[in-house]
Each structure stands twice: as structure tokens, then as C-alpha cells.
Coordinates of N, CA and C in Angstrom, one line a residue:
X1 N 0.8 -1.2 0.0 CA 0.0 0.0 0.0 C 0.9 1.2 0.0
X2 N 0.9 2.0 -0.7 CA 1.5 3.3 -1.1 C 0.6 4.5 -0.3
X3 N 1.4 4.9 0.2 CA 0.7 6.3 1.2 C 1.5 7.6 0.5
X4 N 0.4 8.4 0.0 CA 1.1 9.7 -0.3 C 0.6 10.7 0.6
X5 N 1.3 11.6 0.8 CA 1.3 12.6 1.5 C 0.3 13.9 1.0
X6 N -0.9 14.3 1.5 CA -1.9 15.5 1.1 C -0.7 16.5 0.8
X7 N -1.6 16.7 -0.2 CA -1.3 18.4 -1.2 C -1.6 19.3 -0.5
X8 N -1.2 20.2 0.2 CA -1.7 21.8 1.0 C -1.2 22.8 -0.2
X9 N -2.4 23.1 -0.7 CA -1.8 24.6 -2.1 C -2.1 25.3 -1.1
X10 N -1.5 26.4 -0.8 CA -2.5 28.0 -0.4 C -2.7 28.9 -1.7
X11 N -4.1 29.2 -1.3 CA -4.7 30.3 -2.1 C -4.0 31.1 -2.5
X12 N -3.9 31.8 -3.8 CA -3.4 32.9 -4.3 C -3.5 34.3 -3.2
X13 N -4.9 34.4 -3.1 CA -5.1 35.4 -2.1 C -4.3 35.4 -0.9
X14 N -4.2 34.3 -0.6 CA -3.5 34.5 0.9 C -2.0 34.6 0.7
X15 N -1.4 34.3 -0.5 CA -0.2 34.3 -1.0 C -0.1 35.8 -0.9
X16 N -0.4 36.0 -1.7 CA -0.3 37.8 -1.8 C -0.6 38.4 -0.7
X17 N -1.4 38.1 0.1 CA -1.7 39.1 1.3 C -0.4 39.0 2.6
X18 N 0.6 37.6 2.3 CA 1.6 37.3 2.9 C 2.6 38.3 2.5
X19 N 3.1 38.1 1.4 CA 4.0 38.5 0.5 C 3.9 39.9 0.5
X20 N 2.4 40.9 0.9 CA 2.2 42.1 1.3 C 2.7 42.5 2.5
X21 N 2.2 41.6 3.3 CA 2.5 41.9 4.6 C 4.0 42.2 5.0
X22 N 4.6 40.7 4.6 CA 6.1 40.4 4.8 C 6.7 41.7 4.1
X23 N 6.6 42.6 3.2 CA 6.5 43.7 2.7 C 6.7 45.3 3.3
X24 N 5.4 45.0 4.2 CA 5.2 46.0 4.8 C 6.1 46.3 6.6
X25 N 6.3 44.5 6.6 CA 6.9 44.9 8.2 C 8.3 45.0 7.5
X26 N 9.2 44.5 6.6 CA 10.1 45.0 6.1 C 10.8 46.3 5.9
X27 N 9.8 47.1 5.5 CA 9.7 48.8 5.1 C 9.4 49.1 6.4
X28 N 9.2 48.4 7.8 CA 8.7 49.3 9.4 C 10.2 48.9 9.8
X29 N 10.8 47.6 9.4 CA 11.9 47.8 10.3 C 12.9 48.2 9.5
X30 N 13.0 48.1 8.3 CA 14.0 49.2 7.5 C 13.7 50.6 8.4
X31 N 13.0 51.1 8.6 CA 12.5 52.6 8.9 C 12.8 52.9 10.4
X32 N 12.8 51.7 11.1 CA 13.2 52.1 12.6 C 14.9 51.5 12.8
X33 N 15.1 50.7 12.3 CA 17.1 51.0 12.1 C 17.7 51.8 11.7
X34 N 16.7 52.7 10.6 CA 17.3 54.1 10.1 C 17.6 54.9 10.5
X35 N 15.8 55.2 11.7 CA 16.2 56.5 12.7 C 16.9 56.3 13.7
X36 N 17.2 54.6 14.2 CA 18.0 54.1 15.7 C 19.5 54.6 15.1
X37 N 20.3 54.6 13.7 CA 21.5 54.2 13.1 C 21.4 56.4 13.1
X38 N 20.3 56.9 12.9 CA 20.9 58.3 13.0 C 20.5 58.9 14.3
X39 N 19.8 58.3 15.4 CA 19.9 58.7 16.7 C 21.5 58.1 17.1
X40 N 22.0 57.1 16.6 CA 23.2 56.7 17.5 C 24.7 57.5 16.8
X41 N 24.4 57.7 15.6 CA 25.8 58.5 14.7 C 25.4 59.9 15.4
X42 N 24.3 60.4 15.8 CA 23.9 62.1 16.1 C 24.5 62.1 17.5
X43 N 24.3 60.6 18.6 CA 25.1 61.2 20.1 C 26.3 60.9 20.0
X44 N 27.0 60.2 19.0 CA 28.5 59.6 19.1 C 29.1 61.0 18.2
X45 N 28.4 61.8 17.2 CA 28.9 63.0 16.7 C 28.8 64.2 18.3
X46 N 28.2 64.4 18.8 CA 28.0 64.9 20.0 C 29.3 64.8 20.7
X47 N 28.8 63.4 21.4 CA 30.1 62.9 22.5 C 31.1 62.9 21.8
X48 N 31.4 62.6 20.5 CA 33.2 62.7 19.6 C 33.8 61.3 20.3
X49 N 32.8 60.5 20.1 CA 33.4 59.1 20.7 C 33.4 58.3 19.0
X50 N 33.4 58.7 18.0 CA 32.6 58.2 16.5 C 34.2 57.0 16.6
X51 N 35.3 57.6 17.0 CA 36.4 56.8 16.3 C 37.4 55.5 18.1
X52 N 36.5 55.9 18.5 CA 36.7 55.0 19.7 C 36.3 53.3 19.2
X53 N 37.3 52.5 19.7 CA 36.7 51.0 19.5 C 35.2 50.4 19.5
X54 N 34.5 50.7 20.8 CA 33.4 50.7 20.9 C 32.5 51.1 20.0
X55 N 32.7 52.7 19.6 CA 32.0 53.3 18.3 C 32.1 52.1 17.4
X56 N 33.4 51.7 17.2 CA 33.7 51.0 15.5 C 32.4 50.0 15.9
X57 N 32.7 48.8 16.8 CA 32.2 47.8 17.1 C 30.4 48.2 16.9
X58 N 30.1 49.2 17.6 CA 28.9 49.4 17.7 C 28.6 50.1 16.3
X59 N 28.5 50.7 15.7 CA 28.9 50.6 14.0 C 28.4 49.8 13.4
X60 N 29.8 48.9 13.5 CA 29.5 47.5 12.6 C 28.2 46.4 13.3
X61 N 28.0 46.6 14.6 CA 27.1 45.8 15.1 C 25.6 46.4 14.3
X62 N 25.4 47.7 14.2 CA 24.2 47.9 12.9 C 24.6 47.5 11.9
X63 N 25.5 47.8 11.3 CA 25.7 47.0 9.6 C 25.5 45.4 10.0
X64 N 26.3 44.5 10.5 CA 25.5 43.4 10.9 C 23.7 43.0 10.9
X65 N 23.4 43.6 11.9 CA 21.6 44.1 12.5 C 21.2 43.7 11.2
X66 N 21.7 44.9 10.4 CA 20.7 45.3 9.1 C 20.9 43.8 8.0
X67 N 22.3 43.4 8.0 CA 22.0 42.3 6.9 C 21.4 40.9 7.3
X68 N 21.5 41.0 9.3 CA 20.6 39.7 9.2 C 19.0 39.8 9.3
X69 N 18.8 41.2 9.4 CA 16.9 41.7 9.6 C 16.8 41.0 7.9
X70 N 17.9 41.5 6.8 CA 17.5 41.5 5.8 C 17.2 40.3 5.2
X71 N 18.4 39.0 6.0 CA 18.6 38.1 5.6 C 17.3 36.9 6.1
X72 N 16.4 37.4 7.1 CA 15.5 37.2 7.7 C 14.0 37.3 6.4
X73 N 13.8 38.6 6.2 CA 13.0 38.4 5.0 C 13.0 38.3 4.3
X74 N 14.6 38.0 3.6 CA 14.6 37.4 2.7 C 13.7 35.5 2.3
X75 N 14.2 35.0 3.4 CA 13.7 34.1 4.3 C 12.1 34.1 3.9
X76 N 11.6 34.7 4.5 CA 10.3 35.1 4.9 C 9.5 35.0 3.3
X77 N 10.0 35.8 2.8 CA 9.5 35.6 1.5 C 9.8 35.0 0.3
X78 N 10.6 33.9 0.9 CA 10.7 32.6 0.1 C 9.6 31.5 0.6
X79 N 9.6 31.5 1.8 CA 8.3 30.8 2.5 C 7.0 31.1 1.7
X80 N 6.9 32.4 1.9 CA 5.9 32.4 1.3 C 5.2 32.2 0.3
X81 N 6.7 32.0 -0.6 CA 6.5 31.1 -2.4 C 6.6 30.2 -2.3
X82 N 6.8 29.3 -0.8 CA 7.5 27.6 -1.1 C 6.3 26.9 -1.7
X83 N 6.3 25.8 -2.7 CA 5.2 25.1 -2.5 C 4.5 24.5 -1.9
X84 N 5.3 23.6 -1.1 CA 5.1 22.7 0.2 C 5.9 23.0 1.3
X85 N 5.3 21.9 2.2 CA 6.1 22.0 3.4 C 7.8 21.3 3.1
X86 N 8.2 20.7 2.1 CA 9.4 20.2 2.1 C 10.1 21.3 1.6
X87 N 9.7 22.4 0.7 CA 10.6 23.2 -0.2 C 10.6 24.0 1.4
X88 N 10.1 24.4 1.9 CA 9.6 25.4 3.5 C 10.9 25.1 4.3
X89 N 10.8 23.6 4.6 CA 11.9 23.1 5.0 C 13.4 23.3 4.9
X90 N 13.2 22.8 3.1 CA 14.8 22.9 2.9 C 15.1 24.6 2.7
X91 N 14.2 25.9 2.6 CA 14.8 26.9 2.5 C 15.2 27.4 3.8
X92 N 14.6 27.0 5.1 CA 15.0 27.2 6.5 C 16.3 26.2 6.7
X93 N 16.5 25.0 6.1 CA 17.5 24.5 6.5 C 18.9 25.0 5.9
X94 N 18.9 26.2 4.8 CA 20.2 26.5 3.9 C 19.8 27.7 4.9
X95 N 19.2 28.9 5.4 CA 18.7 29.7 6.1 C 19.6 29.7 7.5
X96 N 19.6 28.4 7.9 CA 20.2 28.2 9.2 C 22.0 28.0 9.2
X97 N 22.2 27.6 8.0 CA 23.8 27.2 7.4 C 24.0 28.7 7.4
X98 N 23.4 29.3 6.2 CA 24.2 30.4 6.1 C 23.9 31.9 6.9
X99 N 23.4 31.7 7.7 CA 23.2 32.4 9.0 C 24.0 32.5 10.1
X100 N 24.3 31.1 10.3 CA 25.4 30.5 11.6 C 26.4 30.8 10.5
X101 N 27.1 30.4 9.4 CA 28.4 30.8 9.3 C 28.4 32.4 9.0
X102 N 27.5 33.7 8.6 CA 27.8 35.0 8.9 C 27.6 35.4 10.1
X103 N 27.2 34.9 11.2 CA 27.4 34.9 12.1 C 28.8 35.0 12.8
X104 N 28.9 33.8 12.8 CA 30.8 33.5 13.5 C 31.5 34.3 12.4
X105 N 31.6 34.9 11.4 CA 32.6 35.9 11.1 C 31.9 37.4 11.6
X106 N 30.7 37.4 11.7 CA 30.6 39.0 12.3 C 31.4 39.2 13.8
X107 N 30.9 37.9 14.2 CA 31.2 37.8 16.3 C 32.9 38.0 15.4
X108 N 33.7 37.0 14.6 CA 35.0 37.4 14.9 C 35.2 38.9 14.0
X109 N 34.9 39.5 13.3 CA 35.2 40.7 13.1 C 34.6 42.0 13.9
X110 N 33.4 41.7 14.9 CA 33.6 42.5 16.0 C 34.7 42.2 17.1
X111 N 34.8 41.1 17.4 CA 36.1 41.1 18.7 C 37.4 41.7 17.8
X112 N 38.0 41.4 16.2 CA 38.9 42.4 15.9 C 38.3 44.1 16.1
X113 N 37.4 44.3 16.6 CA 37.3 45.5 16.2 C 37.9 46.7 17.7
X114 N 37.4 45.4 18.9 CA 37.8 46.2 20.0 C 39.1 45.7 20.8
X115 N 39.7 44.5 20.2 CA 41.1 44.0 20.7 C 41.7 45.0 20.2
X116 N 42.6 45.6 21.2 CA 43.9 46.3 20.5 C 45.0 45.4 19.6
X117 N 45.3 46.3 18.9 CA 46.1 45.7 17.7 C 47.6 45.5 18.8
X118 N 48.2 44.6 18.2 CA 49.6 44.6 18.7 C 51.2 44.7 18.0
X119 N 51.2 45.9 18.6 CA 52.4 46.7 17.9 C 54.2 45.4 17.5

């Protein structure tokens, strides 16, 4: 006896209303990293702390932020094209690889950022 596994399509409608959405919170957090990235360059211009280690570090810890928010809906709205639960699957499973390895080079190009170099 051969068992196949049900077909789950989702509706066109609800595709698009996803694919909207995942859209719209995209463009909210693009928009609030914006103003956090020029609230935090406006007190580090202030305090004149912009070229201190920390600064760098904290810096690059936005430029980070931003490519895994990004790399996140990217994500998001591949799901929402997968066909099935297996394509769902394997795009969260390549999702999770290449996540964890930009990961471990951000963690190690932040710790270069606030170790002092050695003369």
C-alpha cells in the first residue's frame, strides 16, 4: 500500500496578502534601524566618541543588524513562495547554514574591532 502525503496549495489570495504583509513589516523595520542608526551617529557626533573601538564595534554591530533583519525576509518571503512543506523546509534548512556561518565571522570581526592591535 503506497501512502502519499496531502497536497496543502494556499490560495493565491492569501499568498499575496503574505507577500504584502512580509513587505510592509520589512519597510517598518528598514524605517526604525534608520532612525536608531541616525539617533546613534547624532550622540556619538555629539560625545566625539565616533572613532573609539566601541564606536567601531557598535557601528558595525548595525551594519550586521541590518543584513541579518535583511537576511531574515529574505527568508520570509521565500516561504511564502514555497510550494510545500518540504521546499519550507529545505529553504529554513540552507537559512540556518548560512546564518550561523555569517554569524561566527561577524562575532569574529567584532572582537577584531575592539582588541587592541599589537604593535
Amino acid at each position: 500500500m503506497t501512502t502519499t502525503q496531502p497536497s496543502f496549495e494556499v490560495p493565491a489570495e492569501m499568498r499575496d496578502f503574505a507577500e504584502k504583509s512580509v513587505e510592509q513589516a520589512r519597510n517598518a523595520v528598514a524605517t526604525i534601524l534608520q532612525n536608531t542608526r541616525k539617533a546613534a551617529e547624532s550622540f556619538q557626533s555629539v560625545t566625539k566618541t565616533t572613532e573609539l573601538p566601541a564606536s567601531v564595534a557598535f557601528s558595525r554591530g548595525f551594519d550586521f543588524t541590518e543584513q541579518n533583519v535583511a537576511a531574515a525576509f529574505e527568508l520570509a518571503q521565500k516561504l511564502v513562495r514555497a510550494r510545500d512543506a518540504q521546499e519550507a523546509m529545505q529553504l529554513q534548512a540552507e537559512y540556518v547554514r548560512t546564518q550561523f556561518a555569517a554569524m561566527q565571522n561577524q562575532a569574529k570581526e567584532l572582537i577584531g574591532t575592539v582588541q587592541p592591535t599589537k604593535a
